[in-house]
XYZ file of C-alpha atoms in Angstrom:
346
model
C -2.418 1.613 15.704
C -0.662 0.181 12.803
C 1.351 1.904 10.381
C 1.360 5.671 10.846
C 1.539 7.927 7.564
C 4.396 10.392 6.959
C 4.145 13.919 5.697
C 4.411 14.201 2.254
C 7.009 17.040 2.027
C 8.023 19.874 4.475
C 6.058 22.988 4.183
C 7.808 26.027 3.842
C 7.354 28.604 7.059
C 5.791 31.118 5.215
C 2.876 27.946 4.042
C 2.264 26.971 7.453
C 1.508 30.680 8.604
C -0.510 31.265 5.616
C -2.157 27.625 6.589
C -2.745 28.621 10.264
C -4.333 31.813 9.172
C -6.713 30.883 6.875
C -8.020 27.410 8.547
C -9.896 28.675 11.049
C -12.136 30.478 9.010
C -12.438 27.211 6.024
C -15.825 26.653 4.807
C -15.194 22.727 4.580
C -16.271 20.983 7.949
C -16.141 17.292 8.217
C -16.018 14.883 11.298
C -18.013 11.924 12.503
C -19.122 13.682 15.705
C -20.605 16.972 13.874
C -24.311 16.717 12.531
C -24.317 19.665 10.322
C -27.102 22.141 11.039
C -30.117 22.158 8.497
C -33.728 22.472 7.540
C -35.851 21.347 10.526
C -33.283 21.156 13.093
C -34.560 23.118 15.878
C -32.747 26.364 15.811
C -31.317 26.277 12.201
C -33.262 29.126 11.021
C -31.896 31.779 13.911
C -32.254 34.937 12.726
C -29.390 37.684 13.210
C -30.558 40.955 13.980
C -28.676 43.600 12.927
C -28.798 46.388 15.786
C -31.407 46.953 18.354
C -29.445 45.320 21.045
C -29.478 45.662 25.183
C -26.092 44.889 27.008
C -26.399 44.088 30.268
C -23.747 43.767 32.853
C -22.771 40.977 34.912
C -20.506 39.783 38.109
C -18.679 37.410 39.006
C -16.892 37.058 36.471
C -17.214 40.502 35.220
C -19.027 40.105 31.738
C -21.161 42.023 29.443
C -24.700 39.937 27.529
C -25.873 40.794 24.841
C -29.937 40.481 24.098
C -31.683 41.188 20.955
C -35.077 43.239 21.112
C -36.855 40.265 21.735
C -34.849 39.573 25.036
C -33.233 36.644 23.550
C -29.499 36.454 24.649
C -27.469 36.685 21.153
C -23.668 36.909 23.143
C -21.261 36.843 26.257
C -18.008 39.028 26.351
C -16.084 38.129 29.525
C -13.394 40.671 30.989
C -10.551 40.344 30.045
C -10.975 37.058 27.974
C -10.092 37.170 24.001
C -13.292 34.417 23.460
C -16.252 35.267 22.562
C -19.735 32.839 23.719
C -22.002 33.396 20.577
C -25.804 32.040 19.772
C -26.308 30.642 16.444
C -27.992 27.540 15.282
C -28.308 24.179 17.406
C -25.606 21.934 16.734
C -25.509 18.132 17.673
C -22.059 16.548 18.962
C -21.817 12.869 19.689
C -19.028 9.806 19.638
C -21.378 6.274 19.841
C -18.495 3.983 19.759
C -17.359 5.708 23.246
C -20.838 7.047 25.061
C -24.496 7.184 24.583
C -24.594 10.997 26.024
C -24.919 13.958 23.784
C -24.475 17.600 23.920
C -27.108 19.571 21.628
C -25.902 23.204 21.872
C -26.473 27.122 20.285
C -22.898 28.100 21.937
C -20.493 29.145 18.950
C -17.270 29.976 19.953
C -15.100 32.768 18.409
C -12.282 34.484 19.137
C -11.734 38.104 19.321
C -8.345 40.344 18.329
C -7.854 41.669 22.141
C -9.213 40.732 25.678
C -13.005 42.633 25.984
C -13.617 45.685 28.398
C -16.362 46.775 29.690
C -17.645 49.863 27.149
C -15.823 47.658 24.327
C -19.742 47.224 22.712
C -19.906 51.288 22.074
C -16.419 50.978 19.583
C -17.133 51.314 16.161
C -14.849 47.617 16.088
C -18.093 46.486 17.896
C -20.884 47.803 15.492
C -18.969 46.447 12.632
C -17.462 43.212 14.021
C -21.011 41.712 15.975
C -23.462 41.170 13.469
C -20.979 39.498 10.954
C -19.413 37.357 13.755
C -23.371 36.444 14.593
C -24.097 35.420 10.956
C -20.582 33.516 10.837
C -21.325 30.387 10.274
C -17.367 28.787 9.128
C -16.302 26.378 11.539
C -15.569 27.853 15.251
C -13.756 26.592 18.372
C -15.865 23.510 18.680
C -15.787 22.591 15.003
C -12.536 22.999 14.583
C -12.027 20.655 17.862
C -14.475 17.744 16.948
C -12.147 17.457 13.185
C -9.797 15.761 15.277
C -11.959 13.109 17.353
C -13.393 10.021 16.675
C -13.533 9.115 13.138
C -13.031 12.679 11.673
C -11.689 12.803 7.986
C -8.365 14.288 6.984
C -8.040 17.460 5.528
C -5.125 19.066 3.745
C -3.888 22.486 2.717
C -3.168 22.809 -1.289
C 0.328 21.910 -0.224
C -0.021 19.010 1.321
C -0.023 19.607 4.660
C -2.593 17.601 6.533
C -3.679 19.503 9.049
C -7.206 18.155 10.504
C -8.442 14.243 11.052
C -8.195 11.500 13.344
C -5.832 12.298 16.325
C -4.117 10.192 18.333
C -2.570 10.592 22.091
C 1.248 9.057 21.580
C 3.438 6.363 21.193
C 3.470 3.326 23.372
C 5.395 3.113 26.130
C 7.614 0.295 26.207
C 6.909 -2.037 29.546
C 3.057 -0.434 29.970
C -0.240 -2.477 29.843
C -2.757 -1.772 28.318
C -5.122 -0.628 31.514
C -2.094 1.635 32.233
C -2.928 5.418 32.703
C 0.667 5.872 31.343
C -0.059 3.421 27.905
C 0.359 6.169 26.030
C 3.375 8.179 26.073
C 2.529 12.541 26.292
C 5.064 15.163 25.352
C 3.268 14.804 21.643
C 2.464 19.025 20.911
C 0.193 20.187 17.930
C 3.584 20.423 15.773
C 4.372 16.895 16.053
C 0.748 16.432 14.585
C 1.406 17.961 11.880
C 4.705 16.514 10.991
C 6.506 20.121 10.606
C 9.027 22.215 12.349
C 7.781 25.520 14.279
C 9.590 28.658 15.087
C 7.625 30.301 17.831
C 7.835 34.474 18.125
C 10.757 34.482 20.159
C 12.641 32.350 17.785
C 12.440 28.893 19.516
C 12.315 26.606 16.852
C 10.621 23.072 17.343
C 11.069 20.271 15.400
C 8.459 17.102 15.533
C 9.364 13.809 16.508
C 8.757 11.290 13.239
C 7.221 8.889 15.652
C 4.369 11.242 17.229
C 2.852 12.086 13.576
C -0.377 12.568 14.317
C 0.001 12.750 17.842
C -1.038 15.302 20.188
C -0.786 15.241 24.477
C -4.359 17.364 26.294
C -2.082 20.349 26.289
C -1.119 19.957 22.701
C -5.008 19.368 21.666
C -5.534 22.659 23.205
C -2.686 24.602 21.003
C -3.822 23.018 18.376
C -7.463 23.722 18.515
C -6.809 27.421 20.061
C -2.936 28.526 18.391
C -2.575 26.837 15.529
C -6.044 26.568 13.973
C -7.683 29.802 16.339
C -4.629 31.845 16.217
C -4.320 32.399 19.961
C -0.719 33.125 20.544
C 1.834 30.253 21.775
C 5.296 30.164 22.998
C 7.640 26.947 23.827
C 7.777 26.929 27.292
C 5.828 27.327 30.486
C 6.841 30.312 32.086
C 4.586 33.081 32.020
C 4.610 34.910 28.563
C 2.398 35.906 25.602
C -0.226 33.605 24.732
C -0.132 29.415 25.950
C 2.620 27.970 26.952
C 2.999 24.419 26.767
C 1.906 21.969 29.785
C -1.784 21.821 31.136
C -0.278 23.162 34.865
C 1.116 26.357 33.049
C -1.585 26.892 30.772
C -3.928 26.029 33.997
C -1.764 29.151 35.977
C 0.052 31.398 33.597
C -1.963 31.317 30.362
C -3.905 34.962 29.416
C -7.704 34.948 30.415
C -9.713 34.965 33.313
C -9.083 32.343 36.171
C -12.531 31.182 37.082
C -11.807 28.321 39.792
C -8.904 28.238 41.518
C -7.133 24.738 42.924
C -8.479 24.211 46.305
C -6.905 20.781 46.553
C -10.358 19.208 45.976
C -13.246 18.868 43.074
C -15.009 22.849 43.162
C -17.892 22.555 45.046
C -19.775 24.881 42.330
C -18.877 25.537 38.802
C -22.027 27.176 37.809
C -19.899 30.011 36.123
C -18.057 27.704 33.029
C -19.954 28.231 30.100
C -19.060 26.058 26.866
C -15.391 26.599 25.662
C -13.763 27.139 29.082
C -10.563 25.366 28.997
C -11.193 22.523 32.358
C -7.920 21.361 34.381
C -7.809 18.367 36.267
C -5.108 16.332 38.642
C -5.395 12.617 37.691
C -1.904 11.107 37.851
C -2.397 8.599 41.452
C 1.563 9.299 41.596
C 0.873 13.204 41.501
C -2.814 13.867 42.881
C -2.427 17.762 43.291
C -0.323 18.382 40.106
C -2.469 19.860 37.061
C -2.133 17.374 34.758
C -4.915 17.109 32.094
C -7.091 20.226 30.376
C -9.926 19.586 28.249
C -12.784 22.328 26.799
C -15.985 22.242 28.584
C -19.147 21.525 25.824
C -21.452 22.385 28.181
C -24.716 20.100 29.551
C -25.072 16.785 27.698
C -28.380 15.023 26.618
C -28.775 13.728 30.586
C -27.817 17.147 32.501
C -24.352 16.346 32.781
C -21.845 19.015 32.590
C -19.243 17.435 29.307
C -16.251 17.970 28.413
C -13.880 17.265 25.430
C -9.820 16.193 25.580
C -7.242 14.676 24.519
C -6.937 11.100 26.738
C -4.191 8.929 26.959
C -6.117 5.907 27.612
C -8.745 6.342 24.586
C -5.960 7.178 22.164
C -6.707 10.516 21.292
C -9.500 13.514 21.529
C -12.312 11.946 22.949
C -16.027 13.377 24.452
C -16.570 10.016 25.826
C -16.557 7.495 28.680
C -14.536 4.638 28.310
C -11.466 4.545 30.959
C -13.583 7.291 32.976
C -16.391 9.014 32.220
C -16.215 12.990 30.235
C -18.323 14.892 33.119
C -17.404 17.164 35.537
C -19.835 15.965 38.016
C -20.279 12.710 40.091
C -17.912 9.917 41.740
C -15.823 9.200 38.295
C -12.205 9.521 37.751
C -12.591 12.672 36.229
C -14.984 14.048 38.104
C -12.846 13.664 41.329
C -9.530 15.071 39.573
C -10.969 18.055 38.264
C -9.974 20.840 39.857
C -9.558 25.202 37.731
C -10.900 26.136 34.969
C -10.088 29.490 32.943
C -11.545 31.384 30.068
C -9.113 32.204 27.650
């Protein structure tokens, strides 16, 4: 990878709070794989009602849908689950250098203050919250994801602190080829990317590894996308507690949310319930075949009706949507395919 950059000074605690705060909601969006919405793109002119709206319930997982006057649907609020499925404008995602597919999508993907309830929609929080969280068009879960893949740009608080661009997986392991699933060293978590120490709410402080700068495992991606830039809560281990905890099994089992397929042992036979930002969980490691071992986020159908998702790969060096060393969908013969195995809605 050549030489790897070092963070230019150590942020204080107090500047990476403020920092984790306040990114989420930056109006600055860059990336290679994120064609900005504009005049002429189909769905770029969506227009955000302001009341008049039907909410419908739903089953399986218990949810409540949200349709303008016109019938269109504008949201999804799953029990239980802090995120929030929102319709805005179409949005294009893409990586060339790694796969021809492409996901064209209205799915925006916020994240609420508490888990919905059914009746949550009749709350004054509701009447005030929905139609600016409609119009909101600062990057969401997916944008905020895609600033770390393939060519993204680096971006930096006023301090310094480089907190989006390129990611990569980990070091290399000593001994490994090249074709190895295990290249790539894991065990890099979103504070290593960033080059700073952490102290997590119960006091656990964390302190990154000079070597994985820039570096961030599938289970990392995810606290990074989610915790650090989403503010989902996080602790350091991966016992149950609040918010993720660190490795793709316990995130898989013990993380808050809605479990929406359970490990049977085998690929789920239907998974016509994900919708796009449901965290995916797959067993991949030939030594382990049953063990969780790799999460992703699900984008949703791709340009050839294949279900897509997004991770953090050892084997392509970092957050990828693409196919080389195994191919991104859920569906089908590939190595992915085959491993995959829960998914949950945080």
């Amino acid at each position: 990878m050549g030489t790897r950059p070092t963070p230019s000074g150590r942020p204080s605690r107090r500047q990476v709070l403020v920092c984790a705060a306040g990114l989420a909601s930056a109006g600055a969006v860059t990336g290679y794989a994120w064609h900005h919405f504009r005049s002429g793109v189909p769905g770029s002119d969506v227009p955000v009602p302001a009341g008049g709206y039907r909410f419908e319930r739903r089953a399986a997982p218990g949810r409540t849908v949200v349709r303008a006057a016109d019938d269109r649907v504008l949201a999804t609020f799953t029990d239980g689950a802090r995120t929030a499925l929102l319709t805005g404008p179409t949005r294009t995602w893409s990586e060339p250098r790694t796969t021809s597919a492409v996901v064209r999508s209205d799915a925006w993907i916020r994240l609420m203050g508490s888990a919905w309830s059914q009746g949550k929609e009749h709350t004054r929080w509701f009447r005030e919250w929905f139609p600016k969280a409609l119009a909101d068009r600062s990057p969401d879960a997916f944008a905020v994801a895609f600033q770390y893949g393939d060519g993204a740009h680096d971006l930096h608080t006023a301090s310094g602190l480089r907190y989006a661009g390129k990611a990569h997986f980990g070091p290399r392991v000593p001994g490994q080829s090249e074709t190895s699933f295990h290249y790539r060293d894991e065990q890099s978590d979103f504070y290593d990317y960033l080059g700073t120490p952490w102290t997590f709410p119960d006091g656990t402080r964390k302190h990154p590894e000079k070597e994985r700068y820039g570096d961030v495992d599938c289970s990392g991606f995810m606290r990074l996308v989610w915790g650090y830039r989403m503010g989902y809560p996080m602790h350091a281990t991966n016992d149950a507690g609040i918010g993720l905890p660190r490795r793709a099994y316990a995130i898989a089992t013990r993380a808050p949310g809605v479990l929406l397929i359970p490990n049977t042992g085998r690929p789920p036979a239907d998974f016509s319930q994900l919708l796009p930002g449901d965290l995916v969980f797959f067993a991949i490691d030939i030594g382990r075949p049953h063990g969780i071992d790799h999460c992703g986020i699900y984008l949703g159908p791709d340009t050839e009706g294949r279900p897509r998702f997004y991770s953090s790969r050892s084997r392509a060096n970092g957050p990828t949507m693409g196919d080389w060393a195994g191919r991104a969908t859920l569906d089908g013969s590939g190595f992915y395919a085959q491993g995959f195995r829960m998914a949950r809605r945080l």
